[in-house]
């Protein structure tokens, strides 16, 4: 992963009337990285992406993508990036091959280059046997791979994916992330992706947590887990309600406590060992736990 920044934002801000959707965002995405944008609905992710893509003008600050200011040179940015939205946006009545040729022509690829490149992406996306099938007849995972194929036809240096796996099964999600890993392996492609699946966030090189338009935490999955100000424990009671009551009665200094399935998880301060009366068992932090902590950290300090 190179230290060369593909995306750099400085004080990037967008207001809609009195509402601030993105608040002085400072972001650096190095070349060859998979950068995960994480945050609850309404945190500002989509607005930030629209400014990074040159689709929305900042109220303050700027975004520089691949060396170009997105507000001043949006067309220079758009021609060098690929974009895939959460909603399938290809033509349902066109076949897989027809969709690819159509988008290849939009990107300005001549017939010969387009044909050669289509053959490559069909193989990469495992769609060689689906070329004559209308896009509307594909499965969810196949539609997802076709959309990705269209987004990378012109070999973009930056690939922006907005919740790309929200409507597909776990097997298709795994295949999709394997494809992303292959794309960035050579160091020529950089990925900015939003996701609500925290197991997917584990595959990102860097994660940025947005909350109310602000970047409140950033780092690798391992670093974000390490910098949480506590250790995670599971309180082993027959029901989470019993665990919650026992915790309240104990007076133990819990930083965070919540039900996770049938478990009751508590983040205690580091070096604090909960009393045996709580039936504690150490648990390994997941990105789900990290997300819950930062999502509740309203107005918290930036890392």
PDB file of N, CA and C in Angstrom, residues 1 13 21 40 49 63 67 87 92 119-120 129 137 139 143 158 165 168 175 181 185 187 189-190 206 223 232 235 256:
ATOM      1  N   UNK A   1       0.844  -1.183   0.000  1.00  0.00           N
ATOM      2  CA  UNK A   1       0.000   0.000   0.000  1.00  0.00           C
ATOM      3  C   UNK A   1       0.882   1.236   0.000  1.00  0.00           C
ATOM      4  N   UNK A  13     -16.869  20.318   4.093  1.00  0.00           N
ATOM      5  CA  UNK A  13     -18.122  20.602   4.808  1.00  0.00           C
ATOM      6  C   UNK A  13     -19.253  20.798   3.806  1.00  0.00           C
ATOM      7  N   UNK A  21     -24.453  18.305   7.067  1.00  0.00           N
ATOM      8  CA  UNK A  21     -24.389  16.873   6.747  1.00  0.00           C
ATOM      9  C   UNK A  21     -22.970  16.331   6.887  1.00  0.00           C
ATOM     10  N   UNK A  40     -23.699   5.034  11.078  1.00  0.00           N
ATOM     11  CA  UNK A  40     -25.134   4.751  11.026  1.00  0.00           C
ATOM     12  C   UNK A  40     -25.789   5.572   9.920  1.00  0.00           C
ATOM     13  N   UNK A  49     -19.364  11.127  -0.070  1.00  0.00           N
ATOM     14  CA  UNK A  49     -19.023  10.446  -1.316  1.00  0.00           C
ATOM     15  C   UNK A  49     -19.423  11.279  -2.522  1.00  0.00           C
ATOM     16  N   UNK A  63     -12.075  18.756  -1.648  1.00  0.00           N
ATOM     17  CA  UNK A  63     -11.676  17.362  -1.825  1.00  0.00           C
ATOM     18  C   UNK A  63     -10.775  17.289  -3.051  1.00  0.00           C
ATOM     19  N   UNK A  67      -5.318  14.062  -7.613  1.00  0.00           N
ATOM     20  CA  UNK A  67      -4.645  15.306  -7.955  1.00  0.00           C
ATOM     21  C   UNK A  67      -5.533  16.419  -8.458  1.00  0.00           C
ATOM     22  N   UNK A  87     -28.139   0.502  -5.139  1.00  0.00           N
ATOM     23  CA  UNK A  87     -29.247   0.085  -6.000  1.00  0.00           C
ATOM     24  C   UNK A  87     -28.718  -0.331  -7.366  1.00  0.00           C
ATOM     25  N   UNK A  92     -32.123  -3.510 -17.178  1.00  0.00           N
ATOM     26  CA  UNK A  92     -32.617  -4.855 -16.926  1.00  0.00           C
ATOM     27  C   UNK A  92     -32.986  -5.597 -18.192  1.00  0.00           C
ATOM     28  N   UNK A 119     -14.028  -9.237 -22.309  1.00  0.00           N
ATOM     29  CA  UNK A 119     -13.649 -10.636 -22.116  1.00  0.00           C
ATOM     30  C   UNK A 119     -12.904 -10.811 -20.793  1.00  0.00           C
ATOM     31  N   UNK A 120     -12.067  -9.836 -20.452  1.00  0.00           N
ATOM     32  CA  UNK A 120     -11.311  -9.913 -19.197  1.00  0.00           C
ATOM     33  C   UNK A 120     -12.234  -9.818 -17.986  1.00  0.00           C
ATOM     34  N   UNK A 129     -20.581 -17.482 -18.822  1.00  0.00           N
ATOM     35  CA  UNK A 129     -21.714 -18.280 -19.305  1.00  0.00           C
ATOM     36  C   UNK A 129     -23.048 -17.548 -19.201  1.00  0.00           C
ATOM     37  N   UNK A 137     -32.763 -10.896 -15.251  1.00  0.00           N
ATOM     38  CA  UNK A 137     -32.965 -12.307 -14.905  1.00  0.00           C
ATOM     39  C   UNK A 137     -31.828 -12.876 -14.068  1.00  0.00           C
ATOM     40  N   UNK A 139     -29.322 -13.480 -10.792  1.00  0.00           N
ATOM     41  CA  UNK A 139     -29.477 -13.533  -9.340  1.00  0.00           C
ATOM     42  C   UNK A 139     -28.875 -12.268  -8.734  1.00  0.00           C
ATOM     43  N   UNK A 143     -25.997  -9.953 -10.442  1.00  0.00           N
ATOM     44  CA  UNK A 143     -26.218  -8.536 -10.742  1.00  0.00           C
ATOM     45  C   UNK A 143     -25.109  -7.680 -10.127  1.00  0.00           C
ATOM     46  N   UNK A 158      -9.566   4.711  -9.034  1.00  0.00           N
ATOM     47  CA  UNK A 158     -10.335   4.775  -7.790  1.00  0.00           C
ATOM     48  C   UNK A 158     -11.697   4.142  -8.017  1.00  0.00           C
ATOM     49  N   UNK A 165     -22.990  -4.701  -1.103  1.00  0.00           N
ATOM     50  CA  UNK A 165     -23.424  -6.076  -0.821  1.00  0.00           C
ATOM     51  C   UNK A 165     -24.677  -6.134   0.039  1.00  0.00           C
ATOM     52  N   UNK A 168     -27.350  -9.153  -1.119  1.00  0.00           N
ATOM     53  CA  UNK A 168     -26.893 -10.451  -1.623  1.00  0.00           C
ATOM     54  C   UNK A 168     -26.607 -11.402  -0.462  1.00  0.00           C
ATOM     55  N   UNK A 175     -17.446 -13.797  -2.213  1.00  0.00           N
ATOM     56  CA  UNK A 175     -16.850 -13.757  -3.548  1.00  0.00           C
ATOM     57  C   UNK A 175     -16.550 -12.317  -3.943  1.00  0.00           C
ATOM     58  N   UNK A 181     -10.193  -7.740  -3.268  1.00  0.00           N
ATOM     59  CA  UNK A 181      -8.807  -7.986  -2.860  1.00  0.00           C
ATOM     60  C   UNK A 181      -7.911  -8.196  -4.072  1.00  0.00           C
ATOM     61  N   UNK A 185      -4.692  -5.758  -5.302  1.00  0.00           N
ATOM     62  CA  UNK A 185      -3.434  -6.465  -5.050  1.00  0.00           C
ATOM     63  C   UNK A 185      -2.262  -5.854  -5.808  1.00  0.00           C
ATOM     64  N   UNK A 187      -1.801  -2.756  -6.513  1.00  0.00           N
ATOM     65  CA  UNK A 187      -1.486  -1.419  -6.053  1.00  0.00           C
ATOM     66  C   UNK A 187      -1.942  -0.301  -6.964  1.00  0.00           C
ATOM     67  N   UNK A 189      -5.226   0.067  -8.031  1.00  0.00           N
ATOM     68  CA  UNK A 189      -6.619   0.405  -7.751  1.00  0.00           C
ATOM     69  C   UNK A 189      -6.801   0.684  -6.267  1.00  0.00           C
ATOM     70  N   UNK A 190      -7.522   1.748  -5.965  1.00  0.00           N
ATOM     71  CA  UNK A 190      -7.859   2.116  -4.593  1.00  0.00           C
ATOM     72  C   UNK A 190      -9.375   2.024  -4.446  1.00  0.00           C
ATOM     73  N   UNK A 206      -8.095   0.383   6.177  1.00  0.00           N
ATOM     74  CA  UNK A 206      -8.352   1.518   7.058  1.00  0.00           C
ATOM     75  C   UNK A 206      -9.867   1.686   7.175  1.00  0.00           C
ATOM     76  N   UNK A 223      -6.087  -1.693  15.028  1.00  0.00           N
ATOM     77  CA  UNK A 223      -5.793  -0.506  15.833  1.00  0.00           C
ATOM     78  C   UNK A 223      -7.051   0.009  16.535  1.00  0.00           C
ATOM     79  N   UNK A 232     -13.468  -6.359  26.761  1.00  0.00           N
ATOM     80  CA  UNK A 232     -14.824  -6.874  26.602  1.00  0.00           C
ATOM     81  C   UNK A 232     -15.007  -8.162  27.410  1.00  0.00           C
ATOM     82  N   UNK A 235     -21.157 -11.582  30.394  1.00  0.00           N
ATOM     83  CA  UNK A 235     -21.689 -11.989  31.695  1.00  0.00           C
ATOM     84  C   UNK A 235     -22.607 -13.184  31.470  1.00  0.00           C
ATOM     85  N   UNK A 256     -19.664   0.441  28.640  1.00  0.00           N
ATOM     86  CA  UNK A 256     -20.721   0.158  27.671  1.00  0.00           C
ATOM     87  C   UNK A 256     -21.291  -1.204  28.008  1.00  0.00           C
TER      88      UNK A 256
END
